Amino acid sequence: MTVKAPDLIPMSLGTNVKHRIDAWAKVTGQALYADDIRWPNMAYGVLVASPYPHARIVKIDLEPARTRPGVLAAIAGPGSVAPYGIMPSTQDEQAMATEKVIYLGEPVAAIAATTLDAAREAAHHILCEYEMLKPVLRPGVEQARPLIDPVHPERPQKDLFKEVDLEFGDTAEGFVHAFKTAEDTFFYQGSAHVAMEPHSALGYWTPEGRVELVTATQTPHYVQRELAVALGIDTYRIRVRTSVVGGGFGGKSELFPHEIATVLLSRACGRPVKITLSREEVFYAHRGRHPVSMKVKTAWDNNGKIQAMDFQSVLDGGAYASYGLATTYYTGALQTVSYAIPRYHFHAERWYTNKPPCGPKRGHGTTQPRALLEVHFDRVARELGIDPIELRRRNLTPPYSVTVNQLEVGSSGLQTCLDKVESLSNWHARHVRHEPDRGLGFACSTYLSGAGLPIYWNSLPHSGVRMAVNRDGSVQVFCGLTDIGQGAETMLVVLVAKALGINADRIRVHTADTATTPVDLGSYSSRVSMMAGNAVLEAAQRMHQILKDSVCAHKGVEPSQVTQDGEVFHVQGDEAVPFTQAVLWAEEDIGPLTTFGSYTPPKVLGHYKGAGVGPSPAYSFTACVADVKVDRGDGRIRVHHLWVAHDLGTPLHRPSVEGQIRGGVVMGLGEVLMERQVFNPDGRHRGPHLLGYLIPSIQDIPPITVAVVGEPDPKGPMGAKEVGQGPLNPVIPAVINAISDAVGIDLNETPVTPDNVLRALDQQSRRQRL
Amino acid sequence: MSQNLVELSVNGSIQVMWAWESDTLLHVLREVLGLTGTKNGCEAGHCGACTVWIDGIPRLACLTPVGSVVNSEITTVEGLGSWWQERHPSSHYHPIQRAFVESGAVQCGFCTPGMLMAAAALLRDVKFLTDQDILERLAGHLCRCTGYEQIVQAIRQAALTEVTEQ
Amino acid sequence: MTRHPRLIKPSTTQDVTRLVKEAESKIFGGGTDLVPNRTWGLDTSGTWVQLGTVPETTMISIDEEGRWLIGAAVTLGVILEHPKISTLYPLLADAIRAVATPEIRNQATIGGNLCLDTRCRFRNQPPIWRSGLKPCFKSGGDHCYAAPASSRCVAIVSSDTAPALIALGARLKVQSTSGFRWIKTLDLYSGDGDRHLTLEPGEWIEAIRLPNFPPLGVFDKWRMRGSIDFPEVNVAVSVTQAKNSRTMRIVLGAMGPEPVRLREAEKLLGEGPWDPERLMHAVHTARDAVHPYDNGQIGVVGRKGAAEHILYRALKKLRIMMEEKGENA
């Protein structure tokens, strides 16, 4: 970090939006996160959680708690009138467990009191009796040990949540004629989002029978829909707004029990209720990265071109479905987007276990297979005697092509990404360096700019924008998108300022409120810039047309005689018309100025089951080189430098782009070196706190050189593609490949702990002695 | 056992309230005084989000019983601007606040108040900053969004501002 | 269980002694260990006796024989900023700089760090985690989750300053109803992770006395991250060179309930030249001397590896320092 990174991020959009629009509120303490909000007469709620990973509930007695001082309401399950869940086909959650608890930390009751202290104190007086069951802690354990109680005994397939088998082309054929075949296995450990803000929500069941929910969420629209299912009331009665959100990374993208509980407690006590999770509870609410065991087999010709791939993954899903259906498919979807694989077979299973539910985390389901794929390619390159980057280069999926699994790839700067990190890292000089135990490793990756299909099937737009221009000359943008810290609101301002040619300070954005903003599906799958961006551009272009039409009408000229330059309309042979005058004329002509814009992604090409997971309007690409030193004494990995090149089309807002790339890269670094959501043999989390689950501190960051490459994407708003998730993916395999380059050990597991390194080095020296 | 009458000086004004002496300063600031700029990230001293100044020294509000700081002067992120203004009447805002805005050091903003309090103390204490100073003094502040680089840049920038203003 | 402990601020050492004799009372130094333990329900004491208002505990002074005395309630940050201590006792300063974070060092006291409660992956966990688990030895039960065969608690002493002060030969001033006495730093620790200090009810540490001719020494610490974390292992080594002999102190911390002096290694390095073989030999004696359990952040293999690694690194550094001083190593 002490090395000044070269300035490799172009600023191609000329706007005056230098800074994030929410930054001042955040540096002065004015920004209100959910836990900062206090409504009049508000009560404080807490959840009562299961202390066991797997147990039958014998009894829950609320009475002793109800008489404690300050207690307003106490409730126990199920809370929801029907099972709910983010994916319509796998709704398996209740607000509170009723018959069985299936992960440690699962809520079984909730209590509201006049103060937080009183609520916490009273919670101890709720009597819960359990009959403990053996926890299921590994996927598929029930096959080996049929006597063990499954997590979900009521399901016909028991704990097998989903099995997927897809084949494109004749894979067996590819292996028969191969010049070389190779095989690798890998276990990618689960990891948590660890947004700095713990989840928090305020719920109010109003006297009119409506529901107000203010919550730290990435997906207010989905929360509203799920809440309607869970509460059994009409969706229109529910208003969901987001507060300022202190980070998400996928961890706040669906309805959570505490959100339902605030509303139920409010209904029970007549007051608004706030529930804020403790850091411990956040680790149990989870929905983080799935632990995945994987196996890859590939067939190659003598030129180092891949002929066929067989990819298998087994996902440890935890207690509930969450986004797991999508995750399962994602572990096989994007292999073909980076590499032109002519024949491809993919098999995946996701299993329930007695652990906090897994779900989407930055890189959703693509991070784990990417780690194996890139490690595997390096090993194949070594065996074929081809430079690792060169091997990739021979296999890149061409821009504007269709993959074997029917994904339509548009613009691709992957080749440029490769070239960039290759030259920045001085890759080809690596073998003439003579520092022992130091090495370079390479990897590349790809990610979606928004999922092609919504979570629930419909043909409606994925993002809608309503725009108003007031006679005071201000522009209001209403959009359901959610700024979770990534800068989504600033992105809207950038695009509107550019499209209308006006000063950014005229623009105010109103977001993430189901009562006032058109639907945007939410901040997930890196979809916001692509979809809300295109929607807001459409609204802005229509607004521009209205203003221009009025200028023409009032000046009596043809549209061809009017041009715009900044906030001025130039009229051929006449006086210029300021933007503000145009606004007044337009309102005079047609009334209050309002336009709409929306975005619907292109139709999905594939027709097979599962074809809906993987398509995207555009893909981002990333390449990374890691410079790593391995200490043989203590097994510590020291990363000296990371070079990252990312193709995101047009960078819309330079500081946000840089921040997203650096943040993603550092999160990847954490995953490969230290992060692990793991459980003791009794099902207890290894350490549900920030000394037990480590994330990188400022002292753990190497210098990171960031380069933005690529060309404007034809489908992106002003050419933009995603930046929020992609840059995380290549870091993990790049570091593992660098370790291999440094000391010749092939690691097949994350995170790379000192224990694992020492063991591998020990095995290596034993082998060498033999 | 009952609550005590606790008198605190926060951001230059005297606050009197009933509280348990063992209540954390974090709880009192946020829940009693409504100063929610100071964030609760872990309640265990692991993340640095709740850093405030106690008699000018950056400390963690979640580890501080309010009874132990009754005679102290407490400064939170809400009071950082006026602290600066008392010394430099030309601005309502501390240069580090402006620098965080201008350097893109703020993303989700949840670690920001703690970072600001640590950084402002550093700028006050050390006249000619090295990067090493920055890394050492921010070592207890976790940020999940930025990867830290732009935060370091902001502190460098503020250091320059401070030097030129004096 | 009283939910809110009293916070008492005595002004004399006698008052402190009287108060800490009471059942359920605990010394409150800076609170950086006590308060989070309270938040998680690990601390159930009824009274916190805050030392900060007792003059003897808050001063850094020199006694009549010219030895530095550091009051137990002096914060780690203040010690680091002291114009003399850091320069005279770099071993101690390095250990302090390795503690937690700058904010915590601004609050944590030296006495508190010495007495830091032992830690274990099966106890230092938040409330829901612990609520379904039968209590371990340290929580009032009769079982050890980290070492099921053990008849007592194996929680880890996690103080960074303890090994440093042991290697320095520091003495601790222990106050009690019958007056005060001086003990060696190592004698503060009982070896039982549950009641890990040898202090009796009513006994407490008033100050730490540093020797006026400190030995040459090196401190090192191993943790996963560059900051924040407690040690997976730490080490302090020191040497006092006399005409024809040297006296060594080699201390490993955070491997078990008490810091451990590696007597065999001390003997080995007390004589002869420090060639790599002898250093390695000395380092390997740690294998028989310490037996960590899997109750730290990293596993047993990693912690043992880390222990030998930083021990070797510290000894090599010490050798260089001796050479720089013109002493034979």
XYZ file of C-alpha atoms in Angstrom, chain A residues 300 304 339 373-396 418 422 427-428 430-431 440-444 624-625 733-734 737-738 740-741:
46
model
C -6.869 -31.049 -24.340
C -3.213 -26.617 -25.601
C -12.970 -20.093 -22.032
C -10.764 -23.774 -12.766
C -7.851 -21.343 -12.636
C -5.745 -23.562 -10.392
C -6.457 -26.449 -12.745
C -5.501 -24.469 -15.859
C -2.180 -23.575 -14.253
C -1.405 -27.201 -13.555
C -2.382 -28.221 -17.076
C -0.145 -25.469 -18.442
C 2.722 -26.785 -16.361
C 2.232 -30.309 -17.675
C 1.880 -29.179 -21.265
C 4.914 -26.946 -20.915
C 2.946 -23.868 -21.937
C 3.095 -20.526 -20.170
C -0.012 -20.218 -17.981
C -1.130 -16.940 -19.499
C -0.481 -18.268 -22.982
C -2.630 -21.324 -22.265
C -5.516 -19.047 -21.324
C -4.932 -16.894 -24.360
C -5.369 -19.921 -26.628
C -8.710 -20.685 -25.077
C -10.455 -17.357 -24.599
C -4.400 -10.642 -19.639
C 1.204 -9.657 -17.840
C 5.436 -11.681 -15.797
C 7.997 -13.071 -18.182
C 9.623 -14.033 -13.127
C 11.875 -17.003 -13.636
C 4.008 -15.128 -9.309
C 0.593 -16.547 -9.987
C -2.014 -15.673 -12.565
C -5.766 -16.099 -12.850
C -8.646 -14.519 -14.700
C -4.933 -10.794 -11.715
C -1.294 -11.514 -10.994
C -6.604 -18.722 -7.522
C -3.889 -16.197 -8.424
C -0.979 -20.399 -8.203
C 1.701 -18.062 -6.917
C 2.722 -23.206 -6.267
C 5.184 -21.169 -8.312
